[in-house]
mmCIF file with all atom_site columns, C-alpha atoms in Angstrom:
data_model
loop_
_atom_site.group_PDB
_atom_site.id
_atom_site.type_symbol
_atom_site.label_atom_id
_atom_site.label_alt_id
_atom_site.label_comp_id
_atom_site.label_asym_id
_atom_site.label_entity_id
_atom_site.label_seq_id
_atom_site.pdbx_PDB_ins_code
_atom_site.Cartn_x
_atom_site.Cartn_y
_atom_site.Cartn_z
_atom_site.occupancy
_atom_site.B_iso_or_equiv
_atom_site.pdbx_formal_charge
_atom_site.auth_seq_id
_atom_site.auth_comp_id
_atom_site.auth_asym_id
_atom_site.auth_atom_id
_atom_site.pdbx_PDB_model_num
ATOM 1   C CA . MET B 1 1   ? 0.000   0.000   0.000   1.00 64.00 ? 1   MET B CA 1
ATOM 2   C CA . ASN B 1 2   ? 1.411   3.403   -0.882  1.00 77.00 ? 2   ASN B CA 1
ATOM 3   C CA . GLY B 1 3   ? 1.901   6.228   1.608   1.00 84.00 ? 3   GLY B CA 1
ATOM 4   C CA . ALA B 1 4   ? -0.980  8.352   0.299   1.00 87.00 ? 4   ALA B CA 1
ATOM 5   C CA . LEU B 1 5   ? -3.466  5.510   0.687   1.00 84.00 ? 5   LEU B CA 1
ATOM 6   C CA . LEU B 1 6   ? -2.155  4.769   4.167   1.00 85.00 ? 6   LEU B CA 1
ATOM 7   C CA . GLU B 1 7   ? -2.643  8.424   5.132   1.00 90.00 ? 7   GLU B CA 1
ATOM 8   C CA . LEU B 1 8   ? -6.235  8.275   3.865   1.00 90.00 ? 8   LEU B CA 1
ATOM 9   C CA . TYR B 1 9   ? -6.912  5.206   6.026   1.00 88.00 ? 9   TYR B CA 1
ATOM 10  C CA . ARG B 1 10  ? -5.410  6.971   9.051   1.00 91.00 ? 10  ARG B CA 1
ATOM 11  C CA . HIS B 1 11  ? -7.761  9.884   8.510   1.00 93.00 ? 11  HIS B CA 1
ATOM 12  C CA . LYS B 1 12  ? -10.741 7.598   7.871   1.00 92.00 ? 12  LYS B CA 1
ATOM 13  C CA . THR B 1 13  ? -10.037 5.715   11.111  1.00 93.00 ? 13  THR B CA 1
ATOM 14  C CA . TRP B 1 14  ? -9.863  8.980   13.056  1.00 94.00 ? 14  TRP B CA 1
ATOM 15  C CA . ALA B 1 15  ? -13.000 10.407  11.421  1.00 95.00 ? 15  ALA B CA 1
ATOM 16  C CA . THR B 1 16  ? -15.050 7.228   11.856  1.00 95.00 ? 16  THR B CA 1
ATOM 17  C CA . LEU B 1 17  ? -14.135 7.028   15.547  1.00 96.00 ? 17  LEU B CA 1
ATOM 18  C CA . ARG B 1 18  ? -15.068 10.688  16.051  1.00 97.00 ? 18  ARG B CA 1
ATOM 19  C CA . LEU B 1 19  ? -18.417 10.095  14.350  1.00 95.00 ? 19  LEU B CA 1
ATOM 20  C CA . ILE B 1 20  ? -19.152 6.994   16.439  1.00 96.00 ? 20  ILE B CA 1
ATOM 21  C CA . GLU B 1 21  ? -18.182 8.809   19.652  1.00 96.00 ? 21  GLU B CA 1
ATOM 22  C CA . TYR B 1 22  ? -20.533 11.660  18.766  1.00 96.00 ? 22  TYR B CA 1
ATOM 23  C CA . CYS B 1 23  ? -23.355 9.245   17.956  1.00 95.00 ? 23  CYS B CA 1
ATOM 24  C CA . LYS B 1 24  ? -22.974 7.538   21.346  1.00 94.00 ? 24  LYS B CA 1
ATOM 25  C CA . GLY B 1 25  ? -24.694 10.622  22.742  1.00 94.00 ? 25  GLY B CA 1
ATOM 26  C CA . LEU B 1 26  ? -27.822 10.002  20.649  1.00 93.00 ? 26  LEU B CA 1
ATOM 27  C CA . ASP B 1 27  ? -30.709 7.955   21.982  1.00 92.00 ? 27  ASP B CA 1
ATOM 28  C CA . GLY B 1 28  ? -31.816 4.730   20.276  1.00 91.00 ? 28  GLY B CA 1
ATOM 29  C CA . GLU B 1 29  ? -34.753 6.415   18.573  1.00 93.00 ? 29  GLU B CA 1
ATOM 30  C CA . ASP B 1 30  ? -32.437 8.887   16.839  1.00 93.00 ? 30  ASP B CA 1
ATOM 31  C CA . LEU B 1 31  ? -29.916 6.186   15.906  1.00 92.00 ? 31  LEU B CA 1
ATOM 32  C CA . ASP B 1 32  ? -32.627 4.052   14.315  1.00 92.00 ? 32  ASP B CA 1
ATOM 33  C CA . ALA B 1 33  ? -34.593 6.829   12.583  1.00 91.00 ? 33  ALA B CA 1
ATOM 34  C CA . THR B 1 34  ? -34.660 6.896   8.787   1.00 90.00 ? 34  THR B CA 1
ATOM 35  C CA . MET B 1 35  ? -35.645 9.508   6.272   1.00 85.00 ? 35  MET B CA 1
ATOM 36  C CA . PRO B 1 36  ? -36.232 9.399   2.522   1.00 85.00 ? 36  PRO B CA 1
ATOM 37  C CA . GLY B 1 37  ? -33.120 9.732   0.410   1.00 81.00 ? 37  GLY B CA 1
ATOM 38  C CA . THR B 1 38  ? -30.664 8.274   2.915   1.00 78.00 ? 38  THR B CA 1
ATOM 39  C CA . PHE B 1 39  ? -28.893 4.956   3.424   1.00 75.00 ? 39  PHE B CA 1
ATOM 40  C CA . GLY B 1 40  ? -31.115 3.625   6.180   1.00 89.00 ? 40  GLY B CA 1
ATOM 41  C CA . SER B 1 41  ? -30.605 4.787   9.750   1.00 92.00 ? 41  SER B CA 1
ATOM 42  C CA . ILE B 1 42  ? -27.545 6.341   11.368  1.00 92.00 ? 42  ILE B CA 1
ATOM 43  C CA . ARG B 1 43  ? -26.844 2.979   13.016  1.00 92.00 ? 43  ARG B CA 1
ATOM 44  C CA . ASP B 1 44  ? -27.142 1.186   9.637   1.00 91.00 ? 44  ASP B CA 1
ATOM 45  C CA . THR B 1 45  ? -24.797 3.685   8.001   1.00 91.00 ? 45  THR B CA 1
ATOM 46  C CA . LEU B 1 46  ? -22.141 3.352   10.713  1.00 93.00 ? 46  LEU B CA 1
ATOM 47  C CA . ARG B 1 47  ? -22.436 -0.426  10.577  1.00 92.00 ? 47  ARG B CA 1
ATOM 48  C CA . HIS B 1 48  ? -21.982 -0.269  6.801   1.00 90.00 ? 48  HIS B CA 1
ATOM 49  C CA . LEU B 1 49  ? -18.844 1.890   7.152   1.00 91.00 ? 49  LEU B CA 1
ATOM 50  C CA . VAL B 1 50  ? -17.243 -0.454  9.677   1.00 93.00 ? 50  VAL B CA 1
ATOM 51  C CA . ASP B 1 51  ? -18.232 -3.612  7.779   1.00 91.00 ? 51  ASP B CA 1
ATOM 52  C CA . ALA B 1 52  ? -16.897 -2.154  4.524   1.00 90.00 ? 52  ALA B CA 1
ATOM 53  C CA . ASP B 1 53  ? -13.552 -1.298  6.141   1.00 90.00 ? 53  ASP B CA 1
ATOM 54  C CA . ASP B 1 54  ? -13.224 -4.891  7.367   1.00 90.00 ? 54  ASP B CA 1
ATOM 55  C CA . GLY B 1 55  ? -13.909 -6.062  3.822   1.00 89.00 ? 55  GLY B CA 1
ATOM 56  C CA . TYR B 1 56  ? -11.440 -3.628  2.239   1.00 88.00 ? 56  TYR B CA 1
ATOM 57  C CA . PHE B 1 57  ? -8.748  -4.786  4.664   1.00 87.00 ? 57  PHE B CA 1
ATOM 58  C CA . ALA B 1 58  ? -9.428  -8.404  3.706   1.00 87.00 ? 58  ALA B CA 1
ATOM 59  C CA . ASP B 1 59  ? -9.260  -7.482  0.005   1.00 87.00 ? 59  ASP B CA 1
ATOM 60  C CA . VAL B 1 60  ? -5.919  -5.702  0.414   1.00 82.00 ? 60  VAL B CA 1
ATOM 61  C CA . THR B 1 61  ? -4.159  -8.065  2.832   1.00 84.00 ? 61  THR B CA 1
ATOM 62  C CA . GLY B 1 62  ? -5.859  -11.411 2.340   1.00 86.00 ? 62  GLY B CA 1
ATOM 63  C CA . GLU B 1 63  ? -6.664  -11.658 6.053   1.00 84.00 ? 63  GLU B CA 1
ATOM 64  C CA . ARG B 1 64  ? -9.862  -11.038 7.944   1.00 84.00 ? 64  ARG B CA 1
ATOM 65  C CA . LEU B 1 65  ? -9.600  -9.554  11.439  1.00 81.00 ? 65  LEU B CA 1
ATOM 66  C CA . SER B 1 66  ? -13.179 -10.022 12.572  1.00 81.00 ? 66  SER B CA 1
ATOM 67  C CA . GLU B 1 67  ? -16.163 -12.174 11.922  1.00 83.00 ? 67  GLU B CA 1
ATOM 68  C CA . PRO B 1 68  ? -18.939 -10.349 10.083  1.00 83.00 ? 68  PRO B CA 1
ATOM 69  C CA . LEU B 1 69  ? -21.231 -8.370  12.348  1.00 85.00 ? 69  LEU B CA 1
ATOM 70  C CA . ALA B 1 70  ? -24.255 -10.293 13.597  1.00 84.00 ? 70  ALA B CA 1
ATOM 71  C CA . ASP B 1 71  ? -27.660 -9.405  12.206  1.00 85.00 ? 71  ASP B CA 1
ATOM 72  C CA . GLY B 1 72  ? -29.627 -6.823  14.118  1.00 83.00 ? 72  GLY B CA 1
ATOM 73  C CA . PRO B 1 73  ? -28.658 -3.646  15.942  1.00 84.00 ? 73  PRO B CA 1
ATOM 74  C CA . VAL B 1 74  ? -25.005 -3.247  16.866  1.00 88.00 ? 74  VAL B CA 1
ATOM 75  C CA . ALA B 1 75  ? -23.821 -1.273  19.884  1.00 91.00 ? 75  ALA B CA 1
ATOM 76  C CA . MET B 1 76  ? -21.774 1.841   19.172  1.00 94.00 ? 76  MET B CA 1
ATOM 77  C CA . ASP B 1 77  ? -19.068 0.495   21.511  1.00 95.00 ? 77  ASP B CA 1
ATOM 78  C CA . GLU B 1 78  ? -18.706 -2.637  19.376  1.00 94.00 ? 78  GLU B CA 1
ATOM 79  C CA . LEU B 1 79  ? -18.381 -0.575  16.190  1.00 95.00 ? 79  LEU B CA 1
ATOM 80  C CA . ALA B 1 80  ? -15.771 1.671   17.832  1.00 96.00 ? 80  ALA B CA 1
ATOM 81  C CA . GLU B 1 81  ? -13.823 -1.354  19.082  1.00 95.00 ? 81  GLU B CA 1
ATOM 82  C CA . ARG B 1 82  ? -13.678 -2.808  15.562  1.00 94.00 ? 82  ARG B CA 1
ATOM 83  C CA . VAL B 1 83  ? -12.363 0.474   14.170  1.00 94.00 ? 83  VAL B CA 1
ATOM 84  C CA . ARG B 1 84  ? -9.754  0.688   16.962  1.00 94.00 ? 84  ARG B CA 1
ATOM 85  C CA . ARG B 1 85  ? -8.619  -2.882  16.244  1.00 92.00 ? 85  ARG B CA 1
ATOM 86  C CA . LEU B 1 86  ? -8.421  -2.317  12.500  1.00 91.00 ? 86  LEU B CA 1
ATOM 87  C CA . GLY B 1 87  ? -6.695  1.104   12.528  1.00 89.00 ? 87  GLY B CA 1
ATOM 88  C CA . PRO B 1 88  ? -3.231  -0.121  13.609  1.00 87.00 ? 88  PRO B CA 1
ATOM 89  C CA . ARG B 1 89  ? -3.437  -3.046  11.185  1.00 87.00 ? 89  ARG B CA 1
ATOM 90  C CA . TRP B 1 90  ? -3.399  -0.608  8.244   1.00 82.00 ? 90  TRP B CA 1
ATOM 91  C CA . GLU B 1 91  ? -0.036  0.589   9.593   1.00 79.00 ? 91  GLU B CA 1
ATOM 92  C CA . VAL B 1 92  ? 1.328   -2.970  9.537   1.00 77.00 ? 92  VAL B CA 1
ATOM 93  C CA . SER B 1 93  ? 0.142   -3.414  5.955   1.00 67.00 ? 93  SER B CA 1
ATOM 94  C CA . GLY B 1 94  ? 1.529   0.007   4.953   1.00 54.00 ? 94  GLY B CA 1
ATOM 95  C CA . PRO B 1 95  ? 4.342   0.999   2.577   1.00 50.00 ? 95  PRO B CA 1
ATOM 96  C CA . GLY B 1 96  ? 7.033   -1.608  2.086   1.00 51.00 ? 96  GLY B CA 1
ATOM 97  C CA . ARG B 1 97  ? 4.846   -4.596  2.903   1.00 52.00 ? 97  ARG B CA 1
ATOM 98  C CA . ARG B 1 98  ? 4.298   -6.915  -0.019  1.00 52.00 ? 98  ARG B CA 1
ATOM 99  C CA . ARG B 1 99  ? 0.742   -7.756  -0.786  1.00 53.00 ? 99  ARG B CA 1
ATOM 100 C CA . PRO B 1 100 ? 0.167   -11.518 -0.618  1.00 50.00 ? 100 PRO B CA 1
ATOM 101 C CA . GLU B 1 101 ? -0.465  -13.491 -3.744  1.00 52.00 ? 101 GLU B CA 1
ATOM 102 C CA . PRO B 1 102 ? -4.164  -14.072 -4.407  1.00 49.00 ? 102 PRO B CA 1
ATOM 103 C CA . ARG B 1 103 ? -5.285  -16.969 -2.211  1.00 51.00 ? 103 ARG B CA 1
ATOM 104 C CA . GLY B 1 104 ? -8.629  -17.868 -3.625  1.00 53.00 ? 104 GLY B CA 1
ATOM 105 C CA . ASP B 1 105 ? -11.955 -16.508 -2.670  1.00 53.00 ? 105 ASP B CA 1
ATOM 106 C CA . ILE B 1 106 ? -12.596 -13.441 -0.540  1.00 49.00 ? 106 ILE B CA 1
ATOM 107 C CA . ARG B 1 107 ? -16.221 -12.371 -0.485  1.00 51.00 ? 107 ARG B CA 1
ATOM 108 C CA . GLY B 1 108 ? -16.867 -14.322 -3.675  1.00 50.00 ? 108 GLY B CA 1
ATOM 109 C CA . ARG B 1 109 ? -13.945 -13.191 -5.812  1.00 50.00 ? 109 ARG B CA 1
ATOM 110 C CA . ARG B 1 110 ? -10.217 -13.540 -6.166  1.00 47.00 ? 110 ARG B CA 1
ATOM 111 C CA . LEU B 1 111 ? -7.949  -10.789 -4.885  1.00 47.00 ? 111 LEU B CA 1
ATOM 112 C CA . ALA B 1 112 ? -6.696  -10.224 -8.419  1.00 46.00 ? 112 ALA B CA 1
ATOM 113 C CA . ASP B 1 113 ? -10.250 -9.416  -9.480  1.00 49.00 ? 113 ASP B CA 1
ATOM 114 C CA . ALA B 1 114 ? -10.692 -7.047  -6.552  1.00 47.00 ? 114 ALA B CA 1
ATOM 115 C CA . ALA B 1 115 ? -7.476  -5.277  -7.537  1.00 49.00 ? 115 ALA B CA 1
ATOM 116 C CA . GLY B 1 116 ? -8.810  -4.473  -10.990 1.00 48.00 ? 116 GLY B CA 1
ATOM 117 C CA . GLY B 1 117 ? -8.459  -7.450  -13.249 1.00 44.00 ? 117 GLY B CA 1
ATOM 118 C CA . ALA B 1 118 ? -8.128  -11.169 -13.546 1.00 41.00 ? 118 ALA B CA 1
ATOM 119 C CA . HIS B 1 119 ? -4.718  -11.006 -15.187 1.00 43.00 ? 119 HIS B CA 1
ATOM 120 C CA . GLY B 1 120 ? -4.005  -13.851 -17.520 1.00 41.00 ? 120 GLY B CA 1
ATOM 121 C CA . THR B 1 121 ? -7.299  -15.651 -16.959 1.00 43.00 ? 121 THR B CA 1
ATOM 122 C CA . GLY B 1 122 ? -9.055  -14.507 -20.101 1.00 44.00 ? 122 GLY B CA 1
ATOM 123 C CA . HIS B 1 123 ? -11.961 -13.241 -18.020 1.00 42.00 ? 123 HIS B CA 1
ATOM 124 C CA . PRO B 1 124 ? -12.900 -9.569  -17.782 1.00 45.00 ? 124 PRO B CA 1
ATOM 125 C CA . PRO B 1 125 ? -12.233 -7.881  -14.449 1.00 44.00 ? 125 PRO B CA 1
ATOM 126 C CA . ARG B 1 126 ? -15.123 -7.766  -12.003 1.00 42.00 ? 126 ARG B CA 1
ATOM 127 C CA . ARG B 1 127 ? -16.219 -4.370  -10.800 1.00 42.00 ? 127 ARG B CA 1
ATOM 128 C CA . ARG B 1 128 ? -16.891 -3.628  -7.155  1.00 43.00 ? 128 ARG B CA 1
ATOM 129 C CA . PRO B 1 129 ? -20.382 -2.104  -6.880  1.00 43.00 ? 129 PRO B CA 1
ATOM 130 C CA . SER B 1 130 ? -20.450 1.583   -6.116  1.00 43.00 ? 130 SER B CA 1
ATOM 131 C CA . HIS B 1 131 ? -22.103 2.661   -2.896  1.00 46.00 ? 131 HIS B CA 1
ATOM 132 C CA . ALA B 1 132 ? -22.923 6.073   -4.351  1.00 43.00 ? 132 ALA B CA 1
ATOM 133 C CA . HIS B 1 133 ? -26.249 4.694   -5.568  1.00 41.00 ? 133 HIS B CA 1
ATOM 134 C CA . SER B 1 134 ? -27.240 4.063   -1.945  1.00 43.00 ? 134 SER B CA 1
ATOM 135 C CA . PHE B 1 135 ? -27.605 7.781   -1.378  1.00 43.00 ? 135 PHE B CA 1
ATOM 136 C CA . HIS B 1 136 ? -29.941 8.360   -4.306  1.00 40.00 ? 136 HIS B CA 1
ATOM 137 C CA . PRO B 1 137 ? -33.572 8.788   -3.128  1.00 42.00 ? 137 PRO B CA 1
ATOM 138 C CA . ARG B 1 138 ? -34.905 6.161   -5.548  1.00 40.00 ? 138 ARG B CA 1
ATOM 139 C CA . CYS B 1 139 ? -32.422 3.593   -4.230  1.00 41.00 ? 139 CYS B CA 1
ATOM 140 C CA . ALA B 1 140 ? -32.880 4.233   -0.527  1.00 43.00 ? 140 ALA B CA 1
ATOM 141 C CA . ARG B 1 141 ? -34.400 1.464   1.533   1.00 46.00 ? 141 ARG B CA 1
ATOM 142 C CA . PRO B 1 142 ? -38.025 2.082   2.453   1.00 48.00 ? 142 PRO B CA 1
ATOM 143 C CA . ALA B 1 143 ? -38.600 3.528   5.909   1.00 45.00 ? 143 ALA B CA 1
#
């Protein structure tokens, strides 16, 4: 991983923890409220951010630090703990560390595919779905 990407992950870790800490002051009704045009509730959005970071780390390093989050509401403390555990691991996988060779399937695809192409396989690269559509009002989950 290059230095610029590592710096972005440092900032993302800091910002996500700040956001979670702020949201700890909200009551459950506020955390679970939804409104048209958003990606579910605040709790759902934070869960999505933390889950996605776990997945990105697995894509980049070939290792998974945590089991997927259980279905249902997740405590803010658990989300914060996952971010705190993952943050230092980006440092370990930072500049100078060789990325492992693709080791098979991670979330249904090879690491080579996740990196932008299935080199030498004759198959077109798979594209990671964009989350930008989640914020479009027509794509938001019903309240």
